Amino acid sequence: MTDLTVIKGIGEKNAKLYAKLGIKTAESALYYFPRDYISYEEISGPHELCADRIVAFEAEIVRRPTLKRVKRLSVVGADMNCGGIHITSTWFNMPYLPSSLKAGSTYVFRGTLTHEGDHYHIRQPQIFTKEQYEELLGRINPVYPLTKGLTNSSVSKTVKKCFEYLDGSYRQELYDMHFPKDEETLKAARNALVFDEFLIFILRLRLMRDKSEKAKDAFGMIETAEAERVIERLPYRLTGAQLRVWNEIKNDLCSPYSMRRLVQGDVGSGKTILAALAAIMTGMNGYQSAIMAPTEILAEQHYHFIRQLLFDNSIDLNPVLLTGSMSASAKRGVREMIEDGSADIIIGTHALFQEKVVYDRLALVVTDEQHRFGVNQRSSLSSKNTESPANVLVMSATPIPRTLAMIVYGDLDISIIDELPAHKKPIKNAVVNESYRNTAYKFFLKEIMAGHQVYVICPLIEESEGNDAKNVIDTAGELSSCFDNSVSVGILHGRMRPADKLKVMDSFARGDINILVSTTVVEVGVNVPNATVMMIENADRFGLAALHQLRGRIGRGEAQSYCIFMSSSTNPDTMKRLDILKNSNDGFKIAEEDLKTRGPGDMFGIRQSGDVSFRLADIYSDAAILKKASDEASAILSKDPDLSAPEHELLRAEVFESGILSELDSTL
Ligand code: ADP
Ligand code: MG
């Protein structure tokens, strides 16, 4: 691995910014794929200018641009002349522009013109020299996800330099992902990389299954009265589907073979109680269980839920919480309880297996919301117990059609909870555009007055060059000022410290925050039944499965819930996709429709965040490639069952986690 600072022009300071994006080495830059691609427009002449669509034009800066400060915002204004046509322009938060845009000089500007009185106006246009622009013309140019302090062109240049530095020691397809010469090359490159990603994933699963297949366990569990009593005393009755799956889990735990089961159930189908029951049964049999959640917020929620459940039913088991942000001494205390056997049910995050935890008699590992974990982590915890592999229970809300699930989770038996608790009122959905915003805000207020709470979801954390999607920071500011501080607005995003995230989530759960503005970090499993409204900004930028997961955060209590999909897109395909969500609350149906409507044509939609963690692949739209990779894996393994043949040396390295991809995974 080559440290990024060897690249010319990257110093310590820049390296830190790139590290924020997950680019720590020259190799990892090659895998920092664009989120989209654009082709630049030919330069329009003065008489070809028109409003309301993106144009590029050449214009002279008439006089030195002005700089104004409005509160904390800086606004640069300029007058320009495009072949006799007067255009005014503004840029926000670019206070350095007046010194770099020279009066009398000519540049190429790119953006959307609007009419303002008798002249054109343009907001935040991109600026190029003519040479720069001509270089971009006629090519497909990458658009990267960014962070504050890095522009798209600087990331693009750095990636290119990394390719030059690693001269020839990479696959052509990687280069083509960033700098394709045409659409076809791009598509071929992506398909090849997706295929490999699937192939390695599937080989890992198959080889893992071989190792653990028919593994005998030595636990010899029996059914327990306590778990059954909990079921009887719940404030609700388990659905038929929950009961069926509970029986399957019980049978697995009692059988002499270790359990390897996936429980798939749509958001809100009630998976948590099943995990709790399995842990209680394991505990009453005298063994430990570990419940892993993908976030601290969720781990804490599960912990409180289970502790209360044990208390309400006078069950004498000791639950403990173990998360990364706990103090070192608190963690040490918990680890001691785990090691000496006084902890029965251990609930936590990745810290559970990343840190040196010694279990006393671990017999059950539950992974909640599997799609946030790699397969690797799953296997590493189940092998923590040296004498006998622990029973493995995986909970997933990713609605994968069964045929795909069998490929993706090939090493697991599958249970499906295909029934939602009956009392639930279905969520009411609306797809709206900007003209509805005021009405939406009034509606927020009405719901807040009625004692309910609101989620607002944005695609971005902060403002980002070249991406006009809504961001958390500005949206939260907007909402606060709009409601005149009479409502409390909180923010939540992935770059906050874990402890801060917990604090925000706690105060939202307690009702201290009325409106929570967040990125998709709330997507996973969080349960605040009092939240009844969710508005998703730029809904067209998310995959359907991700939108459905997000929506699952509401509709969890008795009250009617509402989901508002905000989208300014007029693209008929986008509308059709959002209509699927509007008309159905059924995750499986949505996933199937999604497959049908998207097809492989829509390669570059924002990556699904609700899926198994693939770098590039998307199990829905790449379903055909997944199938091919699955067939290829079978063919390879039938000839070379343990990948020991010399021609499989590279493949073997990737599959057994010492290849470049695995190394990247640990740096990302
Ligand atoms: P998920 O499957 O998304 O993890 P949860 O386990 O968080 O769903 O359950 C969602 C909500 O539904 C919780 O508030 C839970 O108490 C409730 N719940 C679970 N099972 C039932 C049921 N059979 N009847 C009524 N409510 C239920
Ligand atoms: Mg859940």
XYZ file of C-alpha atoms and ligand atoms in Angstrom:
696
model
C 0.000 0.000 0.000
C 1.303 3.399 -1.002
C 0.695 6.362 1.276
C -1.197 9.116 -0.499
C 1.405 11.759 0.355
C 3.785 10.268 -2.245
C 1.507 11.835 -4.865
C 2.736 15.217 -6.001
C 0.659 18.038 -4.579
C -0.740 16.029 -1.665
C 0.609 17.243 1.648
C -0.374 16.308 5.184
C -3.287 18.725 5.147
C -4.772 17.431 1.919
C -4.123 13.862 2.952
C -6.376 14.456 5.967
C -9.191 15.651 3.711
C -8.794 12.628 1.469
C -8.752 10.354 4.510
C -12.185 11.763 5.344
C -13.377 10.301 2.061
C -11.721 7.006 2.893
C -8.814 7.566 0.517
C -5.708 6.824 2.537
C -3.519 5.189 -0.051
C -2.914 5.540 -3.760
C -4.505 2.100 -4.192
C -7.676 3.078 -2.418
C -8.048 6.131 -4.680
C -8.484 3.744 -7.602
C -11.512 2.314 -5.857
C -13.043 5.683 -4.985
C -15.626 5.422 -7.707
C -17.559 8.393 -9.109
C -21.136 8.744 -7.930
C -22.144 9.976 -11.373
C -20.760 11.112 -14.707
C -21.387 14.185 -16.802
C -20.703 15.202 -20.326
C -20.165 18.918 -20.721
C -22.264 20.976 -23.126
C -20.783 22.648 -26.199
C -20.194 26.339 -25.541
C -23.319 28.336 -26.471
C -22.970 31.546 -28.471
C -24.652 34.737 -27.190
C -27.759 34.093 -29.276
C -28.075 30.482 -28.272
C -28.395 31.310 -24.560
C -31.629 30.246 -22.925
C -33.006 30.013 -19.416
C -33.868 27.039 -17.233
C -31.453 24.466 -18.496
C -27.738 24.007 -18.009
C -25.632 25.976 -20.492
C -21.983 26.822 -20.890
C -20.989 30.189 -22.327
C -17.970 32.394 -22.671
C -18.153 35.815 -21.050
C -15.961 38.694 -19.978
C -15.896 39.903 -16.384
C -16.839 43.576 -16.743
C -15.467 44.949 -13.468
C -13.948 43.625 -10.275
C -16.559 41.379 -8.589
C -18.097 42.632 -5.331
C -18.037 40.844 -1.982
C -20.864 41.261 0.542
C -21.357 39.553 3.871
C -24.861 38.655 4.998
C -24.659 37.243 8.505
C -22.177 34.400 8.154
C -22.729 34.035 4.436
C -20.464 35.682 1.889
C -21.957 36.673 -1.443
C -19.839 37.493 -4.474
C -21.552 39.370 -7.297
C -20.272 39.925 -10.827
C -21.404 41.551 -14.046
C -20.441 39.817 -17.203
C -20.726 40.368 -20.889
C -21.384 37.511 -23.282
C -21.091 38.939 -26.795
C -23.116 42.029 -25.868
C -25.577 40.185 -23.620
C -25.580 41.287 -19.982
C -25.543 38.576 -17.337
C -25.322 39.030 -13.576
C -23.981 36.322 -11.354
C -23.734 35.408 -7.666
C -21.639 32.897 -5.770
C -22.115 31.959 -2.136
C -19.341 31.173 0.304
C -16.536 31.751 -2.187
C -15.040 34.958 -0.734
C -11.747 34.434 -2.549
C -13.333 34.833 -5.996
C -12.943 38.644 -6.424
C -9.185 38.285 -6.312
C -9.056 35.449 -8.818
C -11.697 36.574 -11.343
C -9.925 39.371 -13.209
C -11.875 42.265 -14.687
C -11.422 42.252 -18.443
C -10.677 38.529 -18.574
C -12.823 35.955 -20.280
C -13.878 32.625 -18.772
C -16.262 29.825 -19.529
C -19.196 29.673 -17.093
C -21.537 26.743 -16.697
C -24.869 26.684 -14.892
C -28.562 27.479 -15.221
C -29.611 30.951 -16.382
C -32.781 32.569 -15.076
C -34.541 35.727 -16.234
C -34.181 38.641 -13.854
C -35.964 41.752 -15.126
C -34.361 42.699 -18.420
C -31.307 40.485 -18.147
C -30.113 36.973 -17.354
C -28.937 35.934 -13.921
C -26.921 32.884 -12.970
C -26.353 31.446 -9.466
C -23.229 29.632 -8.479
C -21.978 28.882 -12.017
C -18.882 26.743 -12.412
C -15.864 28.638 -13.743
C -13.303 27.333 -16.244
C -10.626 28.746 -18.468
C -11.332 28.059 -22.102
C -8.524 25.492 -22.260
C -9.818 23.711 -19.176
C -13.275 23.543 -20.626
C -12.217 22.319 -24.012
C -10.302 19.555 -22.354
C -13.522 18.361 -20.703
C -15.619 18.557 -23.869
C -16.456 15.379 -25.721
C -15.585 13.182 -22.759
C -17.462 11.532 -19.958
C -16.269 13.169 -16.769
C -16.455 11.660 -13.297
C -18.453 13.314 -10.520
C -17.140 12.290 -7.096
C -18.722 12.416 -3.679
C -16.928 15.288 -1.927
C -16.149 16.756 1.426
C -15.659 20.396 2.384
C -12.291 21.632 1.149
C -12.040 19.352 -1.872
C -13.427 20.182 -5.290
C -14.467 17.703 -7.900
C -11.640 18.671 -10.180
C -9.031 18.265 -7.447
C -10.302 14.784 -6.555
C -10.376 13.892 -10.227
C -6.796 15.078 -10.702
C -5.582 13.199 -7.655
C -7.194 9.982 -8.830
C -5.549 10.404 -12.196
C -2.161 10.968 -10.587
C -2.614 7.830 -8.514
C -3.158 5.838 -11.699
C -0.007 7.354 -13.165
C 1.931 6.598 -10.013
C 0.821 2.968 -9.922
C 1.721 2.813 -13.572
C 0.294 -0.303 -15.178
C -0.091 -2.326 -12.005
C -3.872 -2.042 -12.031
C -6.707 -3.353 -14.134
C -7.790 -1.357 -17.126
C -11.417 -1.621 -15.917
C -10.540 0.428 -12.853
C -9.190 3.204 -15.012
C -12.243 3.043 -17.223
C -14.528 3.497 -14.231
C -13.019 6.925 -13.670
C -12.056 8.114 -17.121
C -14.027 6.120 -19.695
C -13.670 7.019 -23.315
C -17.350 6.353 -24.001
C -20.539 4.984 -22.445
C -19.865 1.499 -23.693
C -16.418 1.244 -22.127
C -17.860 2.484 -18.877
C -20.613 -0.074 -18.870
C -18.261 -2.928 -19.681
C -15.828 -1.834 -16.972
C -18.523 -1.602 -14.368
C -20.006 -4.969 -15.261
C -16.606 -6.632 -15.008
C -15.929 -5.141 -11.576
C -19.398 -5.958 -10.309
C -18.947 -9.527 -11.490
C -15.712 -9.860 -9.536
C -17.208 -8.339 -6.469
C -20.065 -10.841 -6.540
C -17.767 -13.728 -7.364
C -15.548 -13.119 -4.365
C -18.510 -12.585 -2.111
C -20.139 -15.839 -3.200
C -16.908 -17.842 -2.986
C -16.413 -16.592 0.557
C -19.892 -17.686 1.510
C -19.573 -21.093 -0.104
C -16.196 -21.830 1.418
C -17.399 -20.687 4.795
C -20.462 -22.870 4.578
C -18.345 -25.869 3.745
C -16.354 -25.368 6.879
C -19.338 -24.975 9.130
C -21.768 -27.318 7.456
C -23.325 -29.858 9.763
C -21.121 -28.560 12.554
C -22.238 -30.359 15.690
C -22.804 -28.172 18.653
C -22.340 -29.313 22.176
C -24.922 -27.105 23.816
C -27.873 -29.459 24.027
C -30.473 -26.793 24.762
C -34.037 -27.473 25.779
C -37.174 -25.321 25.606
C -37.700 -22.998 28.547
C -40.800 -21.922 30.423
C -39.419 -18.385 30.763
C -39.399 -17.619 27.045
C -42.953 -18.929 26.694
C -44.061 -16.885 29.680
C -42.629 -13.737 28.097
C -44.738 -14.407 25.007
C -47.904 -14.817 27.071
C -47.327 -11.615 28.976
C -46.478 -9.353 26.040
C -48.846 -6.385 25.660
C -49.637 -7.754 22.178
C -49.977 -11.195 20.609
C -47.220 -12.424 18.346
C -48.340 -12.674 14.745
C -48.674 -16.090 13.161
C -45.485 -15.440 11.214
C -43.556 -14.472 14.341
C -44.732 -17.637 16.086
C -43.759 -19.804 13.132
C -40.272 -18.306 12.998
C -39.923 -18.583 16.774
C -40.646 -22.289 16.467
C -37.991 -22.636 13.774
C -35.469 -20.899 16.002
C -36.367 -23.085 18.974
C -35.949 -26.229 16.875
C -32.553 -25.052 15.666
C -31.384 -24.280 19.192
C -32.526 -27.667 20.456
C -31.025 -29.614 17.560
C -27.539 -31.080 17.891
C -26.319 -29.005 14.933
C -25.495 -25.352 15.127
C -28.061 -22.907 13.870
C -27.276 -20.759 10.850
C -30.478 -18.906 10.180
C -31.484 -15.693 8.450
C -34.714 -14.094 9.612
C -35.960 -11.792 6.950
C -38.829 -9.507 7.876
C -39.909 -6.163 6.616
C -39.345 -3.102 8.778
C -41.781 -3.168 11.680
C -42.497 -6.878 11.395
C -41.225 -7.403 14.946
C -37.831 -9.069 14.694
C -36.401 -7.655 17.926
C -38.662 -9.682 20.195
C -37.534 -12.885 18.454
C -33.888 -12.030 19.128
C -34.757 -11.361 22.750
C -36.621 -14.658 23.093
C -33.704 -16.591 21.598
C -31.314 -14.873 24.023
C -33.582 -15.647 26.980
C -33.867 -19.296 26.011
C -30.096 -19.502 25.611
C -29.581 -17.781 28.954
C -31.985 -20.099 30.807
C -30.032 -23.015 29.359
C -26.987 -21.610 31.087
C -25.204 -20.083 28.081
C -24.227 -16.630 26.926
C -25.589 -14.854 23.900
C -24.292 -11.839 22.009
C -26.557 -9.453 20.136
C -24.759 -7.210 17.667
C -26.292 -4.063 16.295
C -24.829 -1.943 13.512
C -25.022 1.320 15.455
C -24.621 2.367 19.081
C -28.056 3.915 19.018
C -29.609 0.625 18.120
C -27.483 -1.352 20.566
C -28.579 0.896 23.394
C -32.198 0.589 22.362
C -32.019 -3.208 22.308
C -30.294 -3.202 25.683
C -33.022 -1.147 27.353
C -35.732 -3.212 25.725
C -34.270 -6.510 26.896
C -33.468 -5.288 30.381
C -37.079 -4.143 30.789
C -38.386 -7.426 29.398
C -36.314 -9.425 31.882
C -37.390 -7.204 34.742
C -41.108 -7.328 33.843
C -41.001 -11.097 33.741
C -38.804 -11.547 36.822
C -36.199 -13.448 34.826
C -32.898 -13.682 36.578
C -30.510 -13.066 33.684
C -27.921 -10.316 33.535
C -27.836 -8.173 30.368
C -24.817 -5.955 29.649
C -24.113 -3.266 27.086
C -20.757 -2.995 25.336
C -20.103 -0.266 22.798
C -17.095 1.496 21.365
C -17.780 4.868 22.940
C -17.967 3.604 26.527
C -15.082 4.663 28.761
C -12.151 2.297 28.937
C -12.861 1.426 32.549
C -16.555 0.799 31.897
C -15.611 -1.487 29.034
C -13.117 -3.301 31.202
C -15.794 -3.862 33.825
C -18.185 -5.315 31.261
C -15.488 -7.498 29.738
C -14.766 -8.940 33.154
C -18.416 -9.816 33.614
C -18.407 -11.500 30.219
C -15.280 -13.438 30.991
C -16.255 -14.606 34.463
C -19.688 -15.604 33.230
C -21.779 -13.159 35.257
C -23.037 -11.520 32.056
C -25.668 -13.612 30.272
C -26.862 -11.438 27.408
C -24.286 -9.176 25.802
C -25.612 -6.414 23.600
C -23.321 -4.178 21.630
C -21.807 -2.916 18.443
C -18.811 -4.059 16.433
C -16.753 -3.448 19.561
C -18.056 -6.835 20.632
C -15.712 -8.643 18.355
C -13.162 -5.987 17.477
C -11.876 -5.757 21.006
C -10.418 -8.470 23.097
C -13.510 -10.005 24.569
C -13.258 -13.456 26.051
C -16.573 -15.224 26.327
C -17.353 -17.702 29.020
C -19.820 -19.964 27.233
C -21.054 -18.216 24.102
C -23.783 -20.225 22.405
C -25.737 -17.689 20.367
C -24.740 -14.781 18.150
C -27.509 -12.550 16.842
C -26.637 -10.019 14.168
C -29.316 -7.399 13.747
C -29.709 -5.699 10.377
C -27.146 -7.845 8.669
C -26.826 -5.611 5.641
C -24.536 -3.289 7.542
C -21.979 -5.993 8.181
C -19.630 -7.830 5.914
C -19.729 -11.594 5.888
C -16.269 -11.617 7.420
C -17.385 -10.130 10.671
C -20.195 -12.588 10.902
C -17.880 -15.556 10.739
C -15.312 -14.087 13.071
C -17.729 -13.805 15.966
C -19.231 -17.230 15.566
C -15.757 -18.721 15.787
C -14.955 -16.811 19.002
C -16.004 -19.863 20.839
C -13.297 -22.392 20.273
C -14.952 -25.562 21.512
C -18.120 -25.354 19.485
C -19.337 -22.901 16.860
C -22.043 -20.676 18.300
C -25.550 -20.672 16.887
C -25.934 -17.845 14.401
C -29.098 -15.847 13.911
C -29.099 -13.027 11.380
C -31.888 -10.456 11.264
C -32.386 -8.537 8.057
C -34.983 -6.089 6.823
C -33.567 -5.946 3.324
C -36.429 -7.182 1.217
C -34.617 -9.412 -1.205
C -36.746 -11.683 -3.351
C -36.218 -15.273 -2.247
C -34.268 -16.345 -5.309
C -31.712 -13.617 -4.744
C -31.632 -14.249 -1.019
C -30.649 -17.844 -1.666
C -27.620 -16.686 -3.592
C -26.653 -13.812 -1.351
C -27.172 -15.658 1.903
C -26.287 -19.044 0.511
C -24.824 -20.224 3.801
C -27.963 -19.685 5.845
C -31.396 -21.225 6.276
C -34.045 -18.634 5.618
C -37.108 -17.745 7.677
C -39.456 -15.080 6.464
C -41.798 -12.982 8.610
C -44.368 -12.201 5.976
C -47.005 -10.618 8.164
C -47.145 -7.258 9.901
C -48.732 -6.752 13.334
C -52.429 -6.276 12.655
C -53.169 -3.134 14.623
C -50.761 -1.052 12.587
C -52.324 1.689 10.518
C -50.656 1.692 7.096
C -48.475 4.741 6.469
C -50.048 7.400 4.239
C -47.669 8.470 1.484
C -47.403 11.519 -0.730
C -44.999 12.397 -3.531
C -44.768 16.197 -3.789
C -42.618 18.967 -5.237
C -41.278 22.264 -3.873
C -44.636 24.050 -4.240
C -45.873 21.876 -1.380
C -43.104 22.828 1.042
C -45.079 25.450 2.979
C -48.030 23.123 3.349
C -45.661 20.432 4.569
C -44.167 22.744 7.187
C -47.655 23.693 8.401
C -48.435 20.015 8.633
C -45.299 19.440 10.724
C -46.507 22.072 13.128
C -49.937 20.510 13.397
C -48.460 17.101 14.197
C -45.998 18.595 16.677
C -48.874 20.412 18.415
C -50.593 17.033 18.686
C -47.521 15.781 20.542
C -45.877 13.914 17.658
C -42.416 14.150 16.119
C -40.951 14.581 12.678
C -37.980 13.234 10.717
C -36.530 15.205 7.803
C -34.019 13.222 5.734
C -31.431 14.871 3.459
C -28.962 13.203 1.069
C -25.999 15.350 2.166
C -24.427 16.406 5.447
C -23.188 19.810 4.342
C -23.091 21.902 1.224
C -21.018 20.253 -1.487
C -19.724 21.713 -4.712
C -21.628 20.716 -7.805
C -24.339 18.919 -5.845
C -27.519 20.855 -5.262
C -29.189 18.212 -3.093
C -30.441 19.298 0.319
C -28.038 19.040 3.226
C -28.624 18.487 6.927
C -26.870 21.592 8.227
C -28.664 24.157 6.066
C -32.020 22.416 6.235
C -31.922 22.364 10.029
C -31.089 26.090 10.040
C -33.910 26.781 7.642
C -36.415 24.860 9.761
C -35.327 26.570 12.998
C -35.743 30.005 11.532
C -38.981 29.083 9.801
C -40.537 27.939 13.075
C -39.063 30.852 14.954
C -37.416 28.619 17.547
C -40.821 27.541 18.858
C -39.948 23.980 17.947
C -36.710 22.240 18.743
C -34.714 20.984 15.781
C -31.941 18.407 16.159
C -29.392 17.109 13.675
C -27.893 13.686 13.169
C -25.322 12.481 10.669
C -22.550 9.972 10.235
C -19.689 12.350 10.861
C -20.794 13.153 14.401
C -18.994 11.480 17.305
C -20.802 8.308 18.384
C -21.467 9.746 21.826
C -23.038 12.861 20.303
C -25.184 10.760 18.023
C -26.451 8.816 21.024
C -27.235 12.005 22.880
C -29.276 13.364 19.976
C -31.097 10.075 19.483
C -31.858 9.861 23.185
C -33.341 13.315 23.307
C -35.364 12.568 20.206
C -36.619 9.340 21.822
C -37.512 11.305 24.964
C -39.430 13.835 22.902
C -37.141 16.799 23.640
C -36.428 17.235 19.951
C -39.486 17.877 17.762
C -37.859 17.684 14.362
C -34.828 15.542 13.665
C -32.948 16.455 10.501
C -30.743 13.568 9.502
C -28.935 11.718 6.772
C -29.753 8.076 6.188
C -28.042 7.119 9.448
C -31.506 6.782 11.000
C -32.288 4.199 8.406
C -31.345 1.240 10.480
C -33.743 -0.162 13.031
C -34.344 2.870 15.247
C -37.637 2.717 17.121
C -39.318 5.980 18.171
C -43.033 5.148 17.952
C -44.001 8.753 18.661
C -42.515 9.963 15.361
C -45.368 10.121 12.859
C -44.048 12.221 10.001
C -41.084 11.733 7.716
C -40.157 14.046 4.896
C -37.464 12.785 2.530
C -35.722 15.548 0.588
C -34.554 14.801 -2.973
C -36.312 11.465 -2.749
C -35.408 10.782 -6.378
C -31.763 10.463 -5.337
C -32.284 7.356 -3.257
C -32.910 3.788 -4.274
C -36.366 2.448 -3.576
C -35.135 -0.082 -1.062
C -33.337 2.628 0.895
C -36.448 4.819 0.829
C -38.533 1.971 2.113
C -36.076 1.325 4.947
C -36.138 4.980 5.876
C -39.909 5.078 5.890
C -39.850 2.149 8.301
C -38.796 4.579 11.070
C -42.394 5.839 11.200
C -45.666 3.964 11.486
C -44.380 2.220 14.614
C -46.959 3.457 17.109
C -50.746 3.587 17.339
C -51.141 6.962 15.616
C -51.495 7.483 11.869
C -48.120 8.163 10.197
C -47.283 10.105 7.060
C -44.367 9.925 4.654
C -43.698 12.836 2.308
C -41.373 12.173 -0.616
C -40.065 15.523 -1.831
C -38.838 15.485 -5.421
C -38.521 18.176 -8.040
C -37.758 15.670 -10.742
C -40.095 15.649 -13.713
C -38.481 12.595 -15.239
C -41.301 10.111 -15.952
C -39.205 7.092 -14.884
C -38.410 8.705 -11.559
C -42.068 9.515 -11.012
C -42.997 5.943 -11.810
C -40.485 4.655 -9.288
C -41.701 6.952 -6.537
C -45.279 5.990 -7.357
C -44.403 2.404 -6.483
C -43.572 3.570 -2.974
C -46.628 5.751 -2.749
C -48.868 2.848 -3.609
C -47.314 0.126 -1.496
C -45.895 -0.339 1.973
C -44.795 -3.897 1.242
C -41.027 -4.198 1.057
C -40.961 -7.415 -0.941
C -43.325 -6.068 -3.543
C -41.308 -2.872 -3.774
C -38.063 -4.745 -4.291
C -39.599 -6.759 -7.097
C -41.113 -3.718 -8.789
C -37.814 -1.941 -8.370
C -36.095 -4.728 -10.251
C -38.620 -4.545 -13.039
C -38.606 -0.781 -13.509
C -34.941 -0.094 -13.102
C -33.250 -2.789 -15.050
C -29.593 -2.512 -15.838
C -30.120 0.756 -17.735
C -30.114 2.774 -14.546
C -26.582 1.996 -13.464
C -25.714 5.135 -11.674
C -28.519 5.832 -9.296
C -27.184 6.577 -5.841
C -25.992 3.316 -4.409
C -28.484 1.465 -2.326
C -27.607 1.994 1.248
C -29.897 -0.724 2.504
C -28.050 -3.637 1.008
C -25.251 -5.958 1.750
C -22.187 -3.781 1.662
C -20.911 -3.907 -1.874
C -18.587 -1.289 -3.182
C -20.185 -1.078 -6.583
C -22.679 -3.854 -7.095
C -26.380 -3.535 -6.467
C -28.155 -6.798 -5.813
C -31.337 -5.551 -7.454
C -30.249 -3.950 -10.664
C -27.272 -6.271 -11.075
C -29.317 -9.388 -10.424
C -28.354 -10.865 -13.797
C -24.639 -10.480 -13.090
C -25.162 -11.935 -9.635
C -26.634 -15.041 -11.218
C -23.697 -15.342 -13.611
C -21.192 -14.937 -10.800
C -23.019 -17.601 -8.835
C -22.757 -20.030 -11.761
C -19.084 -19.194 -12.221
C -18.437 -19.812 -8.531
C -20.036 -23.246 -8.811
C -17.920 -24.055 -11.865
C -14.707 -22.976 -10.145
C -15.410 -24.873 -6.956
C -16.410 -28.055 -8.740
C -12.939 -28.231 -10.308
C -10.957 -26.717 -7.463
C -12.895 -27.025 -4.189
C -10.427 -25.144 -1.997
C -9.001 -22.773 -4.602
C -5.562 -24.302 -4.308
C -4.806 -24.441 -8.052
C -2.007 -22.090 -9.126
C -4.242 -20.209 -11.543
C -6.495 -19.264 -8.621
C -3.746 -17.708 -6.576
C -5.024 -14.130 -6.854
C -8.604 -15.161 -6.370
C -7.646 -17.157 -3.318
C -5.929 -14.114 -1.833
C -9.096 -12.042 -2.226
C -11.383 -14.733 -0.913
C -9.245 -15.452 2.109
C -8.854 -11.799 2.875
C -5.301 -11.011 2.120
C -5.812 -9.486 -1.320
C -6.012 -5.844 -2.242
C -9.783 -5.582 -1.877
C -9.722 -6.881 1.656
C -6.958 -4.499 2.563
C -8.950 -1.648 1.103
C -11.997 -2.701 3.076
C -10.057 -2.211 6.238
C -8.833 1.214 5.182
C -12.200 2.483 4.003
P -38.273 -4.659 13.149
O -38.728 -5.955 12.566
O -38.280 -3.547 12.161
O -36.980 -4.786 13.883
P -39.312 -4.141 15.766
O -38.922 -5.422 16.372
O -38.504 -2.932 16.113
O -39.416 -4.270 14.196
O -40.851 -3.907 16.117
C -41.510 -2.723 15.728
C -42.599 -2.361 16.742
O -43.686 -3.297 16.675
C -42.102 -2.369 18.156
O -42.621 -1.215 18.809
C -42.672 -3.654 18.728
O -42.922 -3.535 20.106
C -43.964 -3.821 17.962
N -44.403 -5.223 17.754
C -43.631 -6.300 17.499
N -44.401 -7.415 17.337
C -45.688 -7.019 17.471
C -46.958 -7.684 17.403
N -47.050 -8.995 17.144
N -48.059 -6.939 17.589
C -47.972 -5.612 17.842
N -46.821 -4.926 17.916
C -45.688 -5.605 17.734
Mg -35.100 -4.113 13.942
